[in-house]
CSV table of C-alpha atoms in Angstrom, one decimal:
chain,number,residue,atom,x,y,z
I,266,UNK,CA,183.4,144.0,138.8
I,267,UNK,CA,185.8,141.7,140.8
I,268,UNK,CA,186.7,144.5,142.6
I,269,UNK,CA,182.9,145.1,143.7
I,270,UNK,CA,182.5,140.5,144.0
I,271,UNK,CA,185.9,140.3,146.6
I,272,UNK,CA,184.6,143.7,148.7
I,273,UNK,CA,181.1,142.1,148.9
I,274,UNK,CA,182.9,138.3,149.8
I,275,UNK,CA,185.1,139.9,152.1
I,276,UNK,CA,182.3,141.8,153.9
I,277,UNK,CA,180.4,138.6,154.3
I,278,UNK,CA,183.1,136.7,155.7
I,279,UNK,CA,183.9,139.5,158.0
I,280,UNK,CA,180.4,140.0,159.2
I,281,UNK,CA,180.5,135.7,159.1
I,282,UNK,CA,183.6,136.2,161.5
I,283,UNK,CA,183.2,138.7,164.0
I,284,UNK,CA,179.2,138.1,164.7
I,285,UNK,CA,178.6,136.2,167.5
I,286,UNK,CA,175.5,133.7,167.9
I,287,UNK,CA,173.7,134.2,171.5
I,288,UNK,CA,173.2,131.3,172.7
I,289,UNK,CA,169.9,131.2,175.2
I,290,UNK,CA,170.8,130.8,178.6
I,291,UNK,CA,169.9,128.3,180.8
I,292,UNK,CA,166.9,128.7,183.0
I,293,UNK,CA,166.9,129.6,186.5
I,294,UNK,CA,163.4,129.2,189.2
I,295,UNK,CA,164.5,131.7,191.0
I,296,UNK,CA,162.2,132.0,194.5
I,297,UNK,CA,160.9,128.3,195.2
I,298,UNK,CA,159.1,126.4,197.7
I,299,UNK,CA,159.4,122.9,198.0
I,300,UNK,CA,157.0,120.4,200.1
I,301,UNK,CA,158.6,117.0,199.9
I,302,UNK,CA,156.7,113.5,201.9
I,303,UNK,CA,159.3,111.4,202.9
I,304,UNK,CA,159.3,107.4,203.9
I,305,UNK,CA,162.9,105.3,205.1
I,306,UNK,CA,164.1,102.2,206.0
I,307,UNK,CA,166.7,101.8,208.9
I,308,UNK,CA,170.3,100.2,207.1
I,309,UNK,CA,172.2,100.8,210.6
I,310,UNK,CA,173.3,97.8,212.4
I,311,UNK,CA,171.1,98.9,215.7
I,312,UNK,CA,172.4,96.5,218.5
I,313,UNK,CA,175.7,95.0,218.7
I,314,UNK,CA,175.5,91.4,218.8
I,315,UNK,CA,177.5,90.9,222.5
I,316,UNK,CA,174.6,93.4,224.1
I,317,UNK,CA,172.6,91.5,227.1
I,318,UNK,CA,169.2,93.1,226.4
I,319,UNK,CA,168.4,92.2,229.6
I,320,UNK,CA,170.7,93.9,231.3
I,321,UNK,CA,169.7,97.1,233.3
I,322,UNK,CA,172.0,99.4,231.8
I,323,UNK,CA,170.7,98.5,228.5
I,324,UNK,CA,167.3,98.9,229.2
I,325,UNK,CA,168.0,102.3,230.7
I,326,UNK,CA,170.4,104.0,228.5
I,327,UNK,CA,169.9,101.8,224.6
I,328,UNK,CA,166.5,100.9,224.6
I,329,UNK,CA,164.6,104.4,224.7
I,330,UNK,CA,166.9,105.8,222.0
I,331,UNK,CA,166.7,102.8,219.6
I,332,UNK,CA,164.8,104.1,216.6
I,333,UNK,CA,162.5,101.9,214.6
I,334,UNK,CA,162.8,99.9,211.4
I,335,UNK,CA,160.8,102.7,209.4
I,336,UNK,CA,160.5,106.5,209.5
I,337,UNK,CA,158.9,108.6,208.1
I,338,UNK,CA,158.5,112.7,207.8
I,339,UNK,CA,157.6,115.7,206.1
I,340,UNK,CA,159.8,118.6,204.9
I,341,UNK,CA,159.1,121.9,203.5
I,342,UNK,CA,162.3,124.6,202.2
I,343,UNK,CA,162.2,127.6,200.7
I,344,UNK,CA,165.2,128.9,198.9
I,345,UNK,CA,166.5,131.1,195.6
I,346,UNK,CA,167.9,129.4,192.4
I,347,UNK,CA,170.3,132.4,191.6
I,348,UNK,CA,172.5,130.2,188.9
I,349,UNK,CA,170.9,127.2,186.3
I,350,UNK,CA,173.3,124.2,188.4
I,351,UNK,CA,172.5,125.5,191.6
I,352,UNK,CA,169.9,126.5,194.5
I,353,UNK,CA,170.4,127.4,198.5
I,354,UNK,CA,167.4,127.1,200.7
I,355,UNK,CA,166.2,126.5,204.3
I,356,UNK,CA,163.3,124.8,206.3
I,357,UNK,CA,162.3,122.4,208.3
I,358,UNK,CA,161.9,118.6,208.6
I,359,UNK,CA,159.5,116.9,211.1
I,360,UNK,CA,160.9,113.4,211.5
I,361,UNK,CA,158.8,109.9,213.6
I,362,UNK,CA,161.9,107.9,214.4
I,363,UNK,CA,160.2,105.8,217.3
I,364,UNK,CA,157.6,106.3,219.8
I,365,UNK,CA,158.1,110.0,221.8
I,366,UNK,CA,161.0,110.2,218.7
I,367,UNK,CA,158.6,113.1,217.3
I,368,UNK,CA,162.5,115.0,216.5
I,369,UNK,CA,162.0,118.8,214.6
I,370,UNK,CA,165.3,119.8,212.6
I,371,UNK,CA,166.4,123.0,211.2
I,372,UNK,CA,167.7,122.0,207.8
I,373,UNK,CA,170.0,123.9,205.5
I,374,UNK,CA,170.2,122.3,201.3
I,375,UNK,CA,172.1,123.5,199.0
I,376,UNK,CA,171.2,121.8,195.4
I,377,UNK,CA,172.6,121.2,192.5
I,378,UNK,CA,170.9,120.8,189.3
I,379,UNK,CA,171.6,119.5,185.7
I,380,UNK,CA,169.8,120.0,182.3
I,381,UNK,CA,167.8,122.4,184.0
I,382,UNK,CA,164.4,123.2,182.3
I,383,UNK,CA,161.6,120.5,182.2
I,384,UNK,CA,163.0,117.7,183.5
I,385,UNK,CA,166.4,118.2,185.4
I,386,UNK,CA,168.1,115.8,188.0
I,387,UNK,CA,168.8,117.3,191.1
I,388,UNK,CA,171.0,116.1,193.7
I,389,UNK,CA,170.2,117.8,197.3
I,390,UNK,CA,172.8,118.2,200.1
I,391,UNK,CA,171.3,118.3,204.0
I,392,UNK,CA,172.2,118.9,207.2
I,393,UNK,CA,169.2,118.9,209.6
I,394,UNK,CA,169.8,120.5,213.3
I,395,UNK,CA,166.8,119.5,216.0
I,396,UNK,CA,165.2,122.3,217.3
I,397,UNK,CA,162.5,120.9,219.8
I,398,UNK,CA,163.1,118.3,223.0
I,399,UNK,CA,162.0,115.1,222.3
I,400,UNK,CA,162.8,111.8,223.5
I,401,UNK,CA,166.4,112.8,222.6
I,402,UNK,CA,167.9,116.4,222.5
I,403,UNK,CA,170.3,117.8,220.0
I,404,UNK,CA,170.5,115.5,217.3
I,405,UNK,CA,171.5,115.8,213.9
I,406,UNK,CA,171.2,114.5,210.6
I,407,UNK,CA,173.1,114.3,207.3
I,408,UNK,CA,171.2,113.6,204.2
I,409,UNK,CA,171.8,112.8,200.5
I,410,UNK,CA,168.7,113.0,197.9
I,411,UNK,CA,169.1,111.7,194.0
I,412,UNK,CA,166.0,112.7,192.1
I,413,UNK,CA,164.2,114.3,189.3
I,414,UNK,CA,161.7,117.2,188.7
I,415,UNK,CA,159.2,116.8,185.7
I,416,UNK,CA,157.5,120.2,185.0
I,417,UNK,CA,153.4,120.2,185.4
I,418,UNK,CA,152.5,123.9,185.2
I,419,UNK,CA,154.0,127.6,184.7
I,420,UNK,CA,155.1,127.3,188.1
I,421,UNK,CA,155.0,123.9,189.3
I,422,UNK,CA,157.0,120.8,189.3
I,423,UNK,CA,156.7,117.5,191.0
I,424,UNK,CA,159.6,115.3,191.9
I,425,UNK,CA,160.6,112.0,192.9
I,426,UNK,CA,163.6,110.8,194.5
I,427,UNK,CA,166.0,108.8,196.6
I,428,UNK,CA,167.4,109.7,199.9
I,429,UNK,CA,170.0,108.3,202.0
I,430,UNK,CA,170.1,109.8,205.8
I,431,UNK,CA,172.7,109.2,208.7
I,432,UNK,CA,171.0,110.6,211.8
I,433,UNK,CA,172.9,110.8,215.5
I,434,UNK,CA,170.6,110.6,218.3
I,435,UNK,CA,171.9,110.1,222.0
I,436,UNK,CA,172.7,107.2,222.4
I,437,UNK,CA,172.3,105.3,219.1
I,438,UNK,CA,172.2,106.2,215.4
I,439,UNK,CA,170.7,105.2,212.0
I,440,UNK,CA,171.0,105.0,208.7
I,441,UNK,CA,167.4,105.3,206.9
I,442,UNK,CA,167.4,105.1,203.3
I,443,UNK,CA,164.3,105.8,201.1
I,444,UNK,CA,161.4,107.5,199.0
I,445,UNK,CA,160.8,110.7,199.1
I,446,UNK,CA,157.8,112.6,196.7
I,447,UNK,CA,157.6,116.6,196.5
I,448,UNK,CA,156.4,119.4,194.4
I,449,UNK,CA,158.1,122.7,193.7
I,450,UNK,CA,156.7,126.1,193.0
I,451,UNK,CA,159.1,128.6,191.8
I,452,UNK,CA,158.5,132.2,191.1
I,453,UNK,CA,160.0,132.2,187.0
I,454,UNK,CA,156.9,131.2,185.1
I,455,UNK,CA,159.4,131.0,182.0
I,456,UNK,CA,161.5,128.0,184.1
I,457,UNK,CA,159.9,125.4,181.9
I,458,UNK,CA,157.8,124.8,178.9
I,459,UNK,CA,154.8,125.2,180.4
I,460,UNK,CA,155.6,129.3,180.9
I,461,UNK,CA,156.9,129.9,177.0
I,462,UNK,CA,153.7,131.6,174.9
């Protein structure tokens, strides 16, 4: 009879031991679109203070390439969420600096994502390269956005955040910091609550 109790105990606390408990894995989107409406405000110091505004060679070569106070622009990427922290995707960003600034970028953005699910923070990495001829040719930008993404349906999330931009242009730069509002439709209809039946 003890014989039979410490075979049965020992069983347990083997089976106890050696099991292993599966813990779900986090959820990825995988395919995703995201639309995002953008508004900034220029930080960047725009003209030195010993500049003579006057002066020809400002009002040729300064002037025209001084962007304005606001901005404002429209982006739309596509990309593939492959592990839970982290998404690559592509697009492109249409950008009004400043009158005949009507700039077109090329933008790469990788993000990175924690608690993902219903309501992760995302942090999104750009780098924008202009693709059309404008008032200014070959600029770039550099971008920074802090935000979250609160699920809505199956496949659909919208999201809210803050971006920080450094743009080069010709002859000037600026720093626009800012707004932006999005949604995101991804392809896993299990990404977030919504999808679970």
């Amino acid at each position: 009879m003890i014989k039979r109790i410490f075979l049965m105990l020992a069983s347990v606390s083997f089976s106890l031991i050696f099991s292993q408990e599966t813990k779900p894995s986090k959820p990825v989107m995988g395919f995703y679109i995201n639309p995002t409406v953008n508004l900034g405000y220029n930080l960047a110091n725009r003209i030195k203070d010993n500049q003579n505004k006057d002066s020809q060679d400002y009002q040729q070569n300064v002037s025209p390439y001084l962007p304005n106070d606001f901005t404002y622009g429209i982006t739309a990427v596509a990309g593939y969420n492959f592990i839970p922290n982290l998404a690559l995707g592509s697009g492109l960003k249409y950008s009004f600096i400043a009158d005949n600034f009507h700039l077109l970028y090329w933008v790469f953005q990788p993000k990175i994502m924690f608690n993902s699910g219903d309501e992760p923070i995302f942090v999104d990495l750009n780098y924008g390269k202009q693709i059309n001829r404008s008032a200014v040719s070959d600029s770039q930008f550099y971008g920074l956005k802090l935000g979250i993404q609160i699920s809505y349906l199956k496949r659909l999330s919208q999201e809210g955040g803050i971006i920080l931009e450094s743009h080069k242009f010709a002859n000037s730069s600026a720093v626009f910091v800012g707004l932006s509002y999005g949604v995101t439709i991804f392809s896993n209809k299990n990404y977030t609550g919504y999808g679970e039946d």
